Every structure is written in C-alpha cells, then in structure tokens.
PDB file of C-alpha atoms in Angstrom:
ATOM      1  CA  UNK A  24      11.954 -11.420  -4.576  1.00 96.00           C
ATOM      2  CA  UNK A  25       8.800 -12.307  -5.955  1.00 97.00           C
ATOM      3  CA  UNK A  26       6.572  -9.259  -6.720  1.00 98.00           C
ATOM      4  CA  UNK A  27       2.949  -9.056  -8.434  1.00 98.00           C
ATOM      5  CA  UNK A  28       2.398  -4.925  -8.809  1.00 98.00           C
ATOM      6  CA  UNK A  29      -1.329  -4.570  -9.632  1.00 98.00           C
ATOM      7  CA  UNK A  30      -2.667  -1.335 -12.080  1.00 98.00           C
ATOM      8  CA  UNK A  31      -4.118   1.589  -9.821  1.00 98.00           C
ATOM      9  CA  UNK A  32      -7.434   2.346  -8.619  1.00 98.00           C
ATOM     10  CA  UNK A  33     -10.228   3.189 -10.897  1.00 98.00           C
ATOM     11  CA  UNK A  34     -13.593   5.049 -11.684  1.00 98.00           C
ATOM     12  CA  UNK A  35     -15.627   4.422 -14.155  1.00 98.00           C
ATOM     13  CA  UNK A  36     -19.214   4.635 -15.212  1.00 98.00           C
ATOM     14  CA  UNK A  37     -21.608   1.572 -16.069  1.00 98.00           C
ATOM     15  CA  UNK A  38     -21.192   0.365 -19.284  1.00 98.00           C
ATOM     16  CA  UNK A  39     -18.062   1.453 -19.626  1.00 98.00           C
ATOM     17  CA  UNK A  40     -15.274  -0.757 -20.660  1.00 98.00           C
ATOM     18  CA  UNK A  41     -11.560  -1.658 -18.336  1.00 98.00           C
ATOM     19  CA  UNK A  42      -8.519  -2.861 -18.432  1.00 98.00           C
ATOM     20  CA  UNK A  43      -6.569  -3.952 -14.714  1.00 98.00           C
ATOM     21  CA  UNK A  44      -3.294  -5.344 -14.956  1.00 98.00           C
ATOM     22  CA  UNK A  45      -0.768  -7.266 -12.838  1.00 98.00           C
ATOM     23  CA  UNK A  46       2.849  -6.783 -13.635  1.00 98.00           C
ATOM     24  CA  UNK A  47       4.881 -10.091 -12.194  1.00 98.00           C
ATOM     25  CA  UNK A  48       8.557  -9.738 -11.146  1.00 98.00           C
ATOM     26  CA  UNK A  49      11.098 -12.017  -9.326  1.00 97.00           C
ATOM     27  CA  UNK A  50      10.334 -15.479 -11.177  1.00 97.00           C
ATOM     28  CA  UNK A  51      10.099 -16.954 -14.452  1.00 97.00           C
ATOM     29  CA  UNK A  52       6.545 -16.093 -15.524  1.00 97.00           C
ATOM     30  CA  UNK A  53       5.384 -19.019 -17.677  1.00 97.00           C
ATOM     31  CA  UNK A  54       6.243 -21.752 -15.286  1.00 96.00           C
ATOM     32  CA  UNK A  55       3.608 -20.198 -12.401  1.00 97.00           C
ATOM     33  CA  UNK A  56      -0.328 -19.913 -12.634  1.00 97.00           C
ATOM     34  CA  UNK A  57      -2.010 -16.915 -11.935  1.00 97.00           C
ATOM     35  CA  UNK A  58      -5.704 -16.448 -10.200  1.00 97.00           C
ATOM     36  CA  UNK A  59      -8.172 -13.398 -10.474  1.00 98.00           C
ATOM     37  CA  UNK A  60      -9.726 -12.834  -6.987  1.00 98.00           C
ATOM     38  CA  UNK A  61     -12.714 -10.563  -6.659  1.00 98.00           C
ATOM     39  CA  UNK A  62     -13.926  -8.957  -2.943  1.00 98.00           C
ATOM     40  CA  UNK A  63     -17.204  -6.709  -2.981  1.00 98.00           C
ATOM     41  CA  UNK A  64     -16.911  -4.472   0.052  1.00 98.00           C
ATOM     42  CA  UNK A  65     -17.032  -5.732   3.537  1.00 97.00           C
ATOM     43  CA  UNK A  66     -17.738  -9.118   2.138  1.00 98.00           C
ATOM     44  CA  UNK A  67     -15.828 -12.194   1.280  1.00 98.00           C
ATOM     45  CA  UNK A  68     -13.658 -13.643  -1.419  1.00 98.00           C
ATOM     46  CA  UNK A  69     -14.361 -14.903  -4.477  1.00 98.00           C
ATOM     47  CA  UNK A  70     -12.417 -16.680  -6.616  1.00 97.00           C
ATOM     48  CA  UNK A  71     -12.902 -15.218 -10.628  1.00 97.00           C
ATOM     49  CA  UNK A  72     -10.271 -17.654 -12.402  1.00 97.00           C
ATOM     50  CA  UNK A  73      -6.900 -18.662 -13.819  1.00 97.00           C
ATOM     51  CA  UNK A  74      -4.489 -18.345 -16.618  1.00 97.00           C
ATOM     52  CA  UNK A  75      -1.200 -20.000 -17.201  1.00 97.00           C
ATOM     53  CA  UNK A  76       1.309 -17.454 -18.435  1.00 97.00           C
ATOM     54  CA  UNK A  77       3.004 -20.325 -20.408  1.00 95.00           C
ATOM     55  CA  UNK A  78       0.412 -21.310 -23.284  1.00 95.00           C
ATOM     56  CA  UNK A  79      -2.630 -18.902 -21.755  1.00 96.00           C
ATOM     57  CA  UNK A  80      -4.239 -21.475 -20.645  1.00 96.00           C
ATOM     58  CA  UNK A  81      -7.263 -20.098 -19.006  1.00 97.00           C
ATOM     59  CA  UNK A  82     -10.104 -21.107 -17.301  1.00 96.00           C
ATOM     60  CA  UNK A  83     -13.360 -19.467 -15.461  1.00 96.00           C
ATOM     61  CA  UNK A  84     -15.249 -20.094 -12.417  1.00 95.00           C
ATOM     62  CA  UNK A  85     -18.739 -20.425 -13.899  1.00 94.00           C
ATOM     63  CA  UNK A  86     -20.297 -17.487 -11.970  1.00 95.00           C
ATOM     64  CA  UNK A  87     -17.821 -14.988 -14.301  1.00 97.00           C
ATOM     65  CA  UNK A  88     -17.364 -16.774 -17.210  1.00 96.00           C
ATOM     66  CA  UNK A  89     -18.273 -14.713 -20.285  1.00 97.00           C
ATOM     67  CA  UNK A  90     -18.487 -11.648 -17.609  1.00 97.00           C
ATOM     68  CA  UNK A  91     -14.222 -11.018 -17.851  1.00 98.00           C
ATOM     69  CA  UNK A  92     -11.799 -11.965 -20.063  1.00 98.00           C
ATOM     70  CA  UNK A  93      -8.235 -13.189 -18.339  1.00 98.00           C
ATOM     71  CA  UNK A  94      -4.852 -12.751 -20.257  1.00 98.00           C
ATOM     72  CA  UNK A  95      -1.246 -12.493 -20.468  1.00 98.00           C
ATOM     73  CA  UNK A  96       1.605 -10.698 -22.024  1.00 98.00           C
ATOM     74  CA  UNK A  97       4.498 -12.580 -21.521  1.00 97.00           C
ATOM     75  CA  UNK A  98       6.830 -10.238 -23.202  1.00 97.00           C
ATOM     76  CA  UNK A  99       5.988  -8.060 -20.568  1.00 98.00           C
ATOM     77  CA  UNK A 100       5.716 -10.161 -17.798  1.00 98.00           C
ATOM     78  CA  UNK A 101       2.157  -8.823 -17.216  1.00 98.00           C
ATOM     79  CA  UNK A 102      -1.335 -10.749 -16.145  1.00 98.00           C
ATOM     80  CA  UNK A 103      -4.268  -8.371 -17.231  1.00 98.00           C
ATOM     81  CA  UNK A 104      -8.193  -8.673 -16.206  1.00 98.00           C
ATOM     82  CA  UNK A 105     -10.881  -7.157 -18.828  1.00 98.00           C
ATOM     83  CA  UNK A 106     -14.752  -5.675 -18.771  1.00 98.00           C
ATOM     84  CA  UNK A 107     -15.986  -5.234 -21.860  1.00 98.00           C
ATOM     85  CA  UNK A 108     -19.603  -3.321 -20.397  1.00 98.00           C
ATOM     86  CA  UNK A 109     -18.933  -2.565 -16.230  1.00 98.00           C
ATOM     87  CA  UNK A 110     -22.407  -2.736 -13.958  1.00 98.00           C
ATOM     88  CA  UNK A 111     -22.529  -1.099 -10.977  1.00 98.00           C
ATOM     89  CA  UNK A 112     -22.154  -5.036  -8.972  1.00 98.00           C
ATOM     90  CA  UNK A 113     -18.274  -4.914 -10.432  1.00 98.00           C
ATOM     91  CA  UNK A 114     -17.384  -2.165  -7.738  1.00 98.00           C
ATOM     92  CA  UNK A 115     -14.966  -4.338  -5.909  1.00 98.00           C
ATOM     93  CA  UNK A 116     -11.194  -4.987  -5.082  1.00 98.00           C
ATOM     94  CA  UNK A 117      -9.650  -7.321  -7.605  1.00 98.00           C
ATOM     95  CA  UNK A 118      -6.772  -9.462  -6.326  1.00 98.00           C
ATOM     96  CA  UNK A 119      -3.996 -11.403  -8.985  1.00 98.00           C
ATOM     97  CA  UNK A 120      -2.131 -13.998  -6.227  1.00 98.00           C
ATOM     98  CA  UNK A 121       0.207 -16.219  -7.913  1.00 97.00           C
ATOM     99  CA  UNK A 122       0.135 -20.241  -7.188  1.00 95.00           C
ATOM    100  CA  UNK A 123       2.269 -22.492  -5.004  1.00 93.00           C
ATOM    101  CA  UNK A 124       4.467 -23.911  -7.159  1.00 89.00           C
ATOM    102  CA  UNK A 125       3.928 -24.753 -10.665  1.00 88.00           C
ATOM    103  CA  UNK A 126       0.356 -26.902  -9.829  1.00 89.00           C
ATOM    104  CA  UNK A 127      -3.311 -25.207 -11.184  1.00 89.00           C
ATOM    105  CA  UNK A 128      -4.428 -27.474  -7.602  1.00 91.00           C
ATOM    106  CA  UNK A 129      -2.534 -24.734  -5.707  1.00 92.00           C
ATOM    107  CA  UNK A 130      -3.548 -22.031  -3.474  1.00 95.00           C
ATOM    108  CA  UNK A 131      -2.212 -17.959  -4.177  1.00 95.00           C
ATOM    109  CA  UNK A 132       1.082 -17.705  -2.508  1.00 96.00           C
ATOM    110  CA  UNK A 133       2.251 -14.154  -3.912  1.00 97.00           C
ATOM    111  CA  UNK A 134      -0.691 -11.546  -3.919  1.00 98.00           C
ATOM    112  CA  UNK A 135      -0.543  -7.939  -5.642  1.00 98.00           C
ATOM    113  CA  UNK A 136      -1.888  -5.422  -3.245  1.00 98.00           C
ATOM    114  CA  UNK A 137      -5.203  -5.216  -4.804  1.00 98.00           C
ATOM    115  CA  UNK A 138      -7.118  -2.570  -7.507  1.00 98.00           C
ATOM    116  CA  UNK A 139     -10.078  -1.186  -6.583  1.00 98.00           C
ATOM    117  CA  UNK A 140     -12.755  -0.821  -9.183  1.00 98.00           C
ATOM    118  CA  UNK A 141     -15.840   1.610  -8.393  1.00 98.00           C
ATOM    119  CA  UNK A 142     -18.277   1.702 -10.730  1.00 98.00           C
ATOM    120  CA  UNK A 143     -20.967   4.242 -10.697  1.00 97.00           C
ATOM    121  CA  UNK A 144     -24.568   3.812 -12.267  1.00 89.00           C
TER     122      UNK A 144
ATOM    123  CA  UNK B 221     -20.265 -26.429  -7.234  1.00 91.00           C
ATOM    124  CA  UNK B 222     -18.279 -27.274  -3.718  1.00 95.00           C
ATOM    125  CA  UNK B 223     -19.850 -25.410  -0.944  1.00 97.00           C
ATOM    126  CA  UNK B 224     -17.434 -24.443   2.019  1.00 98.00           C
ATOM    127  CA  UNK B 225     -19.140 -23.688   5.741  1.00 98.00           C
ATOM    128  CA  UNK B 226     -17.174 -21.857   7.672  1.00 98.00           C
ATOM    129  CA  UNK B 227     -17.604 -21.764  11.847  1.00 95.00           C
ATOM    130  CA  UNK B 228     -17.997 -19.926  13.840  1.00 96.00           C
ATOM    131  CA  UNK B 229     -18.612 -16.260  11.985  1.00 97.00           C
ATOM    132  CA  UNK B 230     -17.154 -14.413  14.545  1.00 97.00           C
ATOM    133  CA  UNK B 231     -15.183 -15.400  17.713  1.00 97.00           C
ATOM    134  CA  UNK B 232     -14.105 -13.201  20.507  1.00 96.00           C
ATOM    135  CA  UNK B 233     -11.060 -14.189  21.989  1.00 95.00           C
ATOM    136  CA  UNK B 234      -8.604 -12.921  24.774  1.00 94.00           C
ATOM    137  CA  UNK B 235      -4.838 -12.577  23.757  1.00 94.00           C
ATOM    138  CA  UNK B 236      -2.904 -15.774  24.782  1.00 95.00           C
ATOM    139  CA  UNK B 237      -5.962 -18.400  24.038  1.00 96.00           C
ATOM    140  CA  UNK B 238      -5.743 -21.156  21.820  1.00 96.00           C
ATOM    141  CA  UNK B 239      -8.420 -21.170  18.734  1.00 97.00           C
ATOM    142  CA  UNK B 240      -9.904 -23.490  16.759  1.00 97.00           C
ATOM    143  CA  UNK B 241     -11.462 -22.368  13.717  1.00 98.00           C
ATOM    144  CA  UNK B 242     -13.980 -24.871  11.382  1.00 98.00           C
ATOM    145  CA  UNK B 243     -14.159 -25.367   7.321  1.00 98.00           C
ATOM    146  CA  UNK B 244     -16.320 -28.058   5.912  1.00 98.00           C
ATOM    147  CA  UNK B 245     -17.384 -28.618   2.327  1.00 98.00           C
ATOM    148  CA  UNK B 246     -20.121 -29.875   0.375  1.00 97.00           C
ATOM    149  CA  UNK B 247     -18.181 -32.491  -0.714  1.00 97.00           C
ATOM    150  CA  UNK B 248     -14.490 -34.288  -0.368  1.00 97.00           C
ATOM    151  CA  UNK B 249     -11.621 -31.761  -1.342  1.00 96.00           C
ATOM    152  CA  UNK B 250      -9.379 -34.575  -0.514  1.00 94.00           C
ATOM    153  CA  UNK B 251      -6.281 -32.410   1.343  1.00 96.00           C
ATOM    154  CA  UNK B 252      -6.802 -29.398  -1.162  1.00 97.00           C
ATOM    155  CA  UNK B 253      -7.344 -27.009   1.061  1.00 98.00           C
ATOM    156  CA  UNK B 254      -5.995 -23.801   2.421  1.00 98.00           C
ATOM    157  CA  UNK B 255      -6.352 -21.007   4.538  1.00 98.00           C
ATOM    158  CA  UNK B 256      -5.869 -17.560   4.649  1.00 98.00           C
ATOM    159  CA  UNK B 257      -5.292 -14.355   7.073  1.00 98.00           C
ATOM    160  CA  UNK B 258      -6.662 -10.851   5.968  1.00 98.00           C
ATOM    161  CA  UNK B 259      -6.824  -7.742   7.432  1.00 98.00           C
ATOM    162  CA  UNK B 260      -8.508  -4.182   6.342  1.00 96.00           C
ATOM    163  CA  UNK B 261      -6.756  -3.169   3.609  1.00 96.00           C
ATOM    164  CA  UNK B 262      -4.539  -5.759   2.673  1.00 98.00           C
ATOM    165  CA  UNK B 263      -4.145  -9.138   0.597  1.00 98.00           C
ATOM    166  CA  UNK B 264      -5.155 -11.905   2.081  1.00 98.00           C
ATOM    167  CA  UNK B 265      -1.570 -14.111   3.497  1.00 98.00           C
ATOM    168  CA  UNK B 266      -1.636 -17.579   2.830  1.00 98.00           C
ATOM    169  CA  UNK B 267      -1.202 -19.559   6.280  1.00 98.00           C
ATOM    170  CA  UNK B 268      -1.476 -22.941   5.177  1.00 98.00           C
ATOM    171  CA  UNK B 269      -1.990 -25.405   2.391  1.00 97.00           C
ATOM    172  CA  UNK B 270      -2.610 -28.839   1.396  1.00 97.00           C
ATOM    173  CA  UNK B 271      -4.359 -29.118   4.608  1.00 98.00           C
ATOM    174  CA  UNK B 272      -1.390 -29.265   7.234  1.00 98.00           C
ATOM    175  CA  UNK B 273       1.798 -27.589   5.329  1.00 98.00           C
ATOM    176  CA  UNK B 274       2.842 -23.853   6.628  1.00 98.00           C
ATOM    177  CA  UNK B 275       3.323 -21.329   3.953  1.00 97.00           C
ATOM    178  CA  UNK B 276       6.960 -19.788   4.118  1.00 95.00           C
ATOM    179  CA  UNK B 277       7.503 -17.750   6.864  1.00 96.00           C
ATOM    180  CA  UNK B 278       4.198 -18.526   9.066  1.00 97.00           C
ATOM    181  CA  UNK B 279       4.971 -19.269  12.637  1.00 97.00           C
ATOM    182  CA  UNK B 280       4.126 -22.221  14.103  1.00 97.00           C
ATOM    183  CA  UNK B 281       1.616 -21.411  16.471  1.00 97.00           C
ATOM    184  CA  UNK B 282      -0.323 -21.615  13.152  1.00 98.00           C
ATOM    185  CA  UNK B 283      -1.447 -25.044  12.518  1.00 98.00           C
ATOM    186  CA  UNK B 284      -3.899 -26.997   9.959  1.00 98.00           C
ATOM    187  CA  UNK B 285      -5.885 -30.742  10.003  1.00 98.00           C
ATOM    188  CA  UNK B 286      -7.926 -32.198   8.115  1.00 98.00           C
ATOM    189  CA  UNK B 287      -8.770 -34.228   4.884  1.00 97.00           C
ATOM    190  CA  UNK B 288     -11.749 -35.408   3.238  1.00 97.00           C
ATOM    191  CA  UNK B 289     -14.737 -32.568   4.527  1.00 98.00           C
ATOM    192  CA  UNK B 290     -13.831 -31.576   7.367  1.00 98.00           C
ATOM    193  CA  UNK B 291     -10.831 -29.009   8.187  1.00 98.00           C
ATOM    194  CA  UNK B 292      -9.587 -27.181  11.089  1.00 98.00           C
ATOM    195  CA  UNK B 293      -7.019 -24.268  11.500  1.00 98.00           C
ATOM    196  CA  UNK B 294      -5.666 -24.103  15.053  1.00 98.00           C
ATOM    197  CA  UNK B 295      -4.077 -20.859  16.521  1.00 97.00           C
ATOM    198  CA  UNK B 296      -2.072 -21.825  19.644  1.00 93.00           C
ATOM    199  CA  UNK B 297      -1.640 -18.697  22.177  1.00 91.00           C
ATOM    200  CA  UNK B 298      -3.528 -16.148  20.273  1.00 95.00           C
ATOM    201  CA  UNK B 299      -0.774 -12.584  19.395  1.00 94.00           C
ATOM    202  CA  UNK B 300      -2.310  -9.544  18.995  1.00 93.00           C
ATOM    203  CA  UNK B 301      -1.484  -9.211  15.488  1.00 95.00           C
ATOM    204  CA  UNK B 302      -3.643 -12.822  14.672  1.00 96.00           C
ATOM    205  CA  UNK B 303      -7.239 -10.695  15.048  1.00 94.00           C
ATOM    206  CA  UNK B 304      -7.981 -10.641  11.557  1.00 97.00           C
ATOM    207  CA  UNK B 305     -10.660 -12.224   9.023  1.00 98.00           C
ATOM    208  CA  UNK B 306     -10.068 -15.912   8.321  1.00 98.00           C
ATOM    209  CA  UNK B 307     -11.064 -17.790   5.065  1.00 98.00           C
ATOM    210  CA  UNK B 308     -10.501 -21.075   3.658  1.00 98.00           C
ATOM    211  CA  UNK B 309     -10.301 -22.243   0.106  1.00 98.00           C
ATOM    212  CA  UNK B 310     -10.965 -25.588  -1.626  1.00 97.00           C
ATOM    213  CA  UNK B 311      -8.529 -25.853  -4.995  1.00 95.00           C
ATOM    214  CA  UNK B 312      -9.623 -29.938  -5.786  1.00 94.00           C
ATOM    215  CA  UNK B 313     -12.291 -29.437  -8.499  1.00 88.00           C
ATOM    216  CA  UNK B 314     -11.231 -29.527 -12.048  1.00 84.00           C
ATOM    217  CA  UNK B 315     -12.666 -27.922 -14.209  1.00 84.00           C
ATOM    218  CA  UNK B 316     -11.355 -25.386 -11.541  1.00 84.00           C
ATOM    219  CA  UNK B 317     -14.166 -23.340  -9.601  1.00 87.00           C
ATOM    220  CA  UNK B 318     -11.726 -22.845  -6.460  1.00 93.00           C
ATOM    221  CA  UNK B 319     -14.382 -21.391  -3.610  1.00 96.00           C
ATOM    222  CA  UNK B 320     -13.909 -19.550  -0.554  1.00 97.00           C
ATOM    223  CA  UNK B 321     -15.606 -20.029   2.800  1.00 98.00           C
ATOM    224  CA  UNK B 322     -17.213 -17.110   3.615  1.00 98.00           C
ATOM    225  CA  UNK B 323     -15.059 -16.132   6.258  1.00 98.00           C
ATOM    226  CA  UNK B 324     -14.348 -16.684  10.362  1.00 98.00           C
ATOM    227  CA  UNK B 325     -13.790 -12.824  12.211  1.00 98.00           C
ATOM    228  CA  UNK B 326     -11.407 -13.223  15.665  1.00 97.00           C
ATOM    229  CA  UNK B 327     -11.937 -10.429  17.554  1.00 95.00           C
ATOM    230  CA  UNK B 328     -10.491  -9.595  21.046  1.00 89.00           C
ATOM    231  CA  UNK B 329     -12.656  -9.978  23.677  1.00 88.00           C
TER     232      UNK B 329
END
C-alpha cells in the first residue's frame, strides 16, 4: 500500500527557520516524482514544486523559487520541504502527493495528510 | 504562466442532479489536465486525469472531457458525499509551473 506520512504540525515564529518532511512507503522511491503543494487557509491550492527521488532532480514554480528548498533522502525513503527565514504569509497546510506513474507531466495520485505550518509575527 | 478559470465558484445542487463543472486555461494544456475532490480537513483525491481517465477507485458517475482549453468534469446523479471543493490542475508546461484553478464549491441546495 502506498503511503506518504507527512512531519507534524508546527509553530514557529517569523524568521525562524523549518524543516517538514514526507516519509514515502509502499513503492520504490526513486522511480516516482514527488510535488510540494501549499494551501493558505480557506483558500485554494497552489502548486510549490517537484523533486525526483532518483537523481534529485528538482524544479520550482517561479512564485517559490529561492523561497524553499525541496529534497530527498533516499536512504530513508523521505521527501523533506525547507525555510530558511519563515514570514508570517507561510502559515499554511503543506501537501507532498506523489505522481501518476513515473511521468513529471502527471498529476498527485498518493497525498500525505497534510502539515500545518503557523507562523506568528 | 497558464492561467486556469474555473466556473461556476459555487453551485447549489439537490442530491440526485447531474453537474457540470467548467476549467479553461490561458492557453492549450493539450489533455494535461486533472481534477480533484477536497473536503475540510483532508487531501485533496484525485478524480481524474489526462482529461477523461478515472483515477483508481473513482466511481463512474465521475466523468471528464476536454482537450485543448476548455475542460469539463461531469457528476452524474449527485451522492451526498460529492459536496465538496473542486479544483483542476494543468501539468503541460515544462519548465513545470503546474497551476490550480481556484476552485468550484457544490453545495446542497
């Protein structure tokens, strides 16, 4: 069964620096792409970026590049999402969905259950 | 960037009705397209992809069309459990910048 467990909620103060993660179970991790999904509250999707597990591969939607940095361990299996200096606009739910198939043109199939980030100012 | 549209925002429905929901983008997506089901507190569920193709396990009163700019997601019979937020997503452009509609809400009337 294919399982993305995502890191638990956090607090944290503006200008502080984070680490989320997304531990992937149930398939072979380098062969599948993984997206970074942000969702302010009550609002819509956004789509942050992608990484593939097998060579790190990684690119950013232009409206987060250089805002969060997108990696993987693959000895532990584990997709991770990093702030260097939070602002109060990265309180949000982050999402880590894994792709149909083994295409970056694919959609997230297999979604963790979500971290939520508050950040106070 | 590709700009998705989608229509209406919110729809009020009665259990039982069919339901046509509207994406279009800025631009050809060819068949790249998908959309999703949501509700509070939960991932969003893939429904359908590359336009017209069910995601595992999503009934068939779930159906998509579409190519080019213009999509549609038909729900035929409307359950209980399909009033939810409703989002498309464009995954053509490469350099990928994979955008989300902002979102159709079916409520029951």
């Amino acid at each position: 069964e294919v399982q993305l467990v995502q890191s638990g909620a956090e607090v944290k103060k503006s200008g502080e620096s984070l680490e989320i993660s997304c531990k992937a179970s149930g398939y072979i991790f380098t062969n599948h792409w993984i997206s970074w999904v942000r969702q302010r509250p009550g609002k819509g999707l956004e789509w942050m970026g992608i990484i593939y597990p097998g060579d790190s591969d990684t690119r950013y939607s232009p409206s987060f590049r250089g805002q969060v940095t997108i990696s993987v361990d693959k000895s532990t299996t584990t997709a991770h999402l990093q702030w260097s200096s939070l602002k109060a606009s990265d309180t949000a739910t982050y999402y880590c969905p894994r792709h149909v198939g083994d295409d970056s043109h694919a959609p997230g199939e297999f979604w963790g259950q979500g971290t939520p980030v508050t950040v106070s100012s | 960037e590709i700009v998705l549209t989608q229509s209406p925002a919110t729809l009020s429905v009665s259990p039982g009705e069919r339901v046509t929901l509207s994406c279009r983008a800025s631009q050809s997506v060819n068949r790249r397209l998908a959309w999703f089901q949501q509700k509070p507190g939960l991932p969003p569920r893939l429904l359908i992809y590359s336009a017209s193709t069910r995601a595992t396990g999503i009934s068939a009163r779930f159906s998509g069309t579409g190519s080019g700019t213009e999509f549609t997601l038909i729900i035929s019979s409307l359950q209980s459990e399909d009033f939810a937020v409703y989002y498309c997503q464009q995954y053509d452009t490469w350099p990928p910048s994979f955008t989300f509609g902002q979102g159709t809400r079916l409520e029951i009337k």
